[in-house]
Amino acid sequence: MQQVRNATVCPCVGVGTLNDSKAMAALRGRVKIQIDRERAARSSPNKPTKTSARVDISVVLNLHDEARYLLRTLRSLQEAMQYAAQFGLRMELVVVLDNADADMRSALSSVDLTVFDHFQVIEVAHGSLGPSRHAGIDAARGAIIATADGDDLVGFDYFHRMYAALKAGGRKSIICPEYYLGFGTTSYVWQFLPLKTIGAAAMMDNHPFVSRIMLYREAFNELHFADVSYQSGYAYEDWHFNCSAVAQGYDIAVAKDALVFYRERQRSMSRRFRAETPGLIPASPFFEPARFHKIAWADFNGDLPRSEPPTFSVPTFVDMPGMADLVAAANAIDPAISLGILKDKHGSTNFTQPAGLSRAYFELCGILAGQEFTDILLVPYLTRGGGEKFILSVLSALKAERPDTRCLVLGGQRIAHHHWVDRLPNDSLFVDLHSLGITGLSEADIETITLRIIQHQAGLKRLHLKHCEYVDAFMRNHADRLGDVSTYFYHFCEAIDTIHGLRFENGFGFDLITEAGHRFDGIISDHQAVLTDLKVRLGDHVTPKLRTLYAACSDERRVFSDLEAPNGRLLWASRIDRQKRPELLAEIARGLHASQPGLVVDVFGNLGVGSEPECLRNLPNLVYHGTFDGLSTLDVGCYDALIYTAAFDGLPNVVLEAMSAGLPVIAPAVGGIGEAVSLETGFLVPDVIDDDALVAAYLAAVAELYADPVATRRRSDNARKLMESRHSISEHQTRVDQIFTDPVTSESRISPERGIQRANGVRATKPPPAGPILIGGQKLNAANPPN
């Protein structure tokens, strides 16, 4: 249904002041809306008539289920529009029904809209306020747009004051009312200060303004209200709109003394919606690194902190000249609006100091401004580990095939020191998100920073994820907000606990795949077994995502183990933590001391979090040598074999490196180890749950190693051949090229503003600075603000 009607303009009653009670009484008596069902029935609302009369302001009123409030809302709007008419303003009302219920339709049909100079009624079925507002804006005929909602009221001088402020502000202004008086389930009064007072950085993590705005219609040529329906996973189309406007150079000003009466409803759609969605708005130019850094520069490099505004309170509001008259006029329409109710309530302003989240994002944007990345890797931190080495090798292979590849690595969990930054490909950048100079960032803050960087990185093609608490939480909360970037999840193994003789697989990674796997373009592992398990448990639909990528392993060294003249030394080299079972190694050493007294085990181990090698001390045939930086740094030629222990694993690098060098390997049949170590290539220890039986199996494998030197040599030769064929650098590069393709960047991806040039900072190929600080970038000098 669409109605377009002309109504006679009533004579003006004179321009009274707020304190002119006679003028106000005359005005209120004249603009009372009449409900005349008989007259409405005689009219033909379904036969619109057109008019060429000038319209200055179009009031777009969105309705859904506000039938019980409609008459009061229209009455308030009519008073304000008639007041504005005294100053020569011609206005129209554009009513937009969005999936309106039967009560709403009935209520609207019972109201005589001809009391408005011009009106239209439009029906849509968006189920979302943003597109519904645009439907009304598209139909509106005024050069100025004022938004309105179906359950609120306004002061009778509202439109006049808003219009005056807009004219004073200019074409790139958005006008908000100065005051919101809440009523209904709660009561309060809120003062809105302009953007120049509160600062743009305050909009990073909250909305300091409101949805009731006035602006020139031409602004909608470059601005739009986002569709934040429930399915979108976002909320706050007004917050998003204002952020985008600020990003494009608009100012947000306030109309002095303009007053909105905001109805607080316990069961309102907005309350329910916001309770069920996170406090996030869609991607916006506001968050583009270069643009945000420019917008927020004054907030963080001026006189900090910003000066607090004067204290605002309910008594301050009540004692303002004319405010009692405005509230009294509204009280005559809706008695729930009352200074008697308000007098003991709270009053405040929209002023806040920028939050830690805003400051941290500003610091990061200063590093990233002017830089573009094709790949982003999310890790807890950078440390010496098989998973890290595997993923870094993938990035290096991508760089080798695609020289324009640039990788941004974000570390989201705290650690004292990062390792292997120097192993990142050229032109990579690593940032510890907890080292942005801001204390007290929450996990939610870290996730928000991560999301905004991913959403606003121009040219981003691939997102790489290493499973950890940071990535797990991020993907569970934001998987469906990542846009069109291709996402790859690296899955090596699950932790296992043995309790009361039973094994329990702690399936954190599996559960994440269950919940967010629909967003993964690839699930990559260094062995086949874990992917086969996923297929069995999840079904064939996951098969197209599964990608086995055996690690590259090239070692030009060649060990010719002459076990007829043995060295009498075994090597254990790994990370010392619960996963690698150092306590089992101690028991094996005790068993070897009894069965082969002259045999010594040399242990090299990087300490895991919270681990101590106490169990490896005071053993006569075991020597702990401290940390190491990869098997290539050790003289493997002086050992007879590598002995490896683990409760759970993927396909560990140290095993592959030993096999590549020709060093015999004794390892358990856990994870993907059996895909490399077998009776043909080494000594595979059965994975039995009883530790005594497991120790006995290791002792038997050591005895077999020395019992038949020829057979052992044959196994080592076979192992080396397997490494050369399946784990060569060329084979790895070919497989990487097969797995990763360059996705076409969608036109919907937001591109950061160009033109802000800065130094690249510390390259990843240079030794990183010590300590948990920003690595790979440097902060901009405060004396050199962005252009």
PDB file of N, CA and C in Angstrom, residues 12 122 259 324 407 451 463 786:
ATOM      1  N   CYS A  12      -0.687  29.739  10.566  1.00  0.00           N
ATOM      2  CA  CYS A  12       0.259  29.806  11.668  1.00  0.00           C
ATOM      3  C   CYS A  12      -0.369  30.536  12.842  1.00  0.00           C
ATOM      4  N   ILE A 122       4.358   3.314   2.926  1.00  0.00           N
ATOM      5  CA  ILE A 122       5.067   2.325   2.099  1.00  0.00           C
ATOM      6  C   ILE A 122       5.162   1.021   2.864  1.00  0.00           C
ATOM      7  N   LEU A 259      15.104  17.813  21.860  1.00  0.00           N
ATOM      8  CA  LEU A 259      14.796  16.799  22.865  1.00  0.00           C
ATOM      9  C   LEU A 259      13.997  15.657  22.257  1.00  0.00           C
ATOM     10  N   ALA A 324      10.994  22.472  31.102  1.00  0.00           N
ATOM     11  CA  ALA A 324       9.779  22.025  31.779  1.00  0.00           C
ATOM     12  C   ALA A 324       8.576  22.127  30.849  1.00  0.00           C
ATOM     13  N   CYS A 407      53.151 -11.485   4.457  1.00  0.00           N
ATOM     14  CA  CYS A 407      52.441 -12.117   5.556  1.00  0.00           C
ATOM     15  C   CYS A 407      52.480 -11.251   6.812  1.00  0.00           C
ATOM     16  N   LEU A 451      39.688  -9.118  14.281  1.00  0.00           N
ATOM     17  CA  LEU A 451      38.612  -9.101  13.287  1.00  0.00           C
ATOM     18  C   LEU A 451      38.702  -7.864  12.407  1.00  0.00           C
ATOM     19  N   LEU A 463      43.863 -16.626   5.051  1.00  0.00           N
ATOM     20  CA  LEU A 463      43.970 -16.551   6.501  1.00  0.00           C
ATOM     21  C   LEU A 463      44.404 -17.923   7.000  1.00  0.00           C
ATOM     22  N   PRO A 786      49.734  11.684  10.359  1.00  0.00           N
ATOM     23  CA  PRO A 786      49.430  11.282   8.982  1.00  0.00           C
ATOM     24  C   PRO A 786      48.849  12.442   8.198  1.00  0.00           C
TER      25      PRO A 786
END
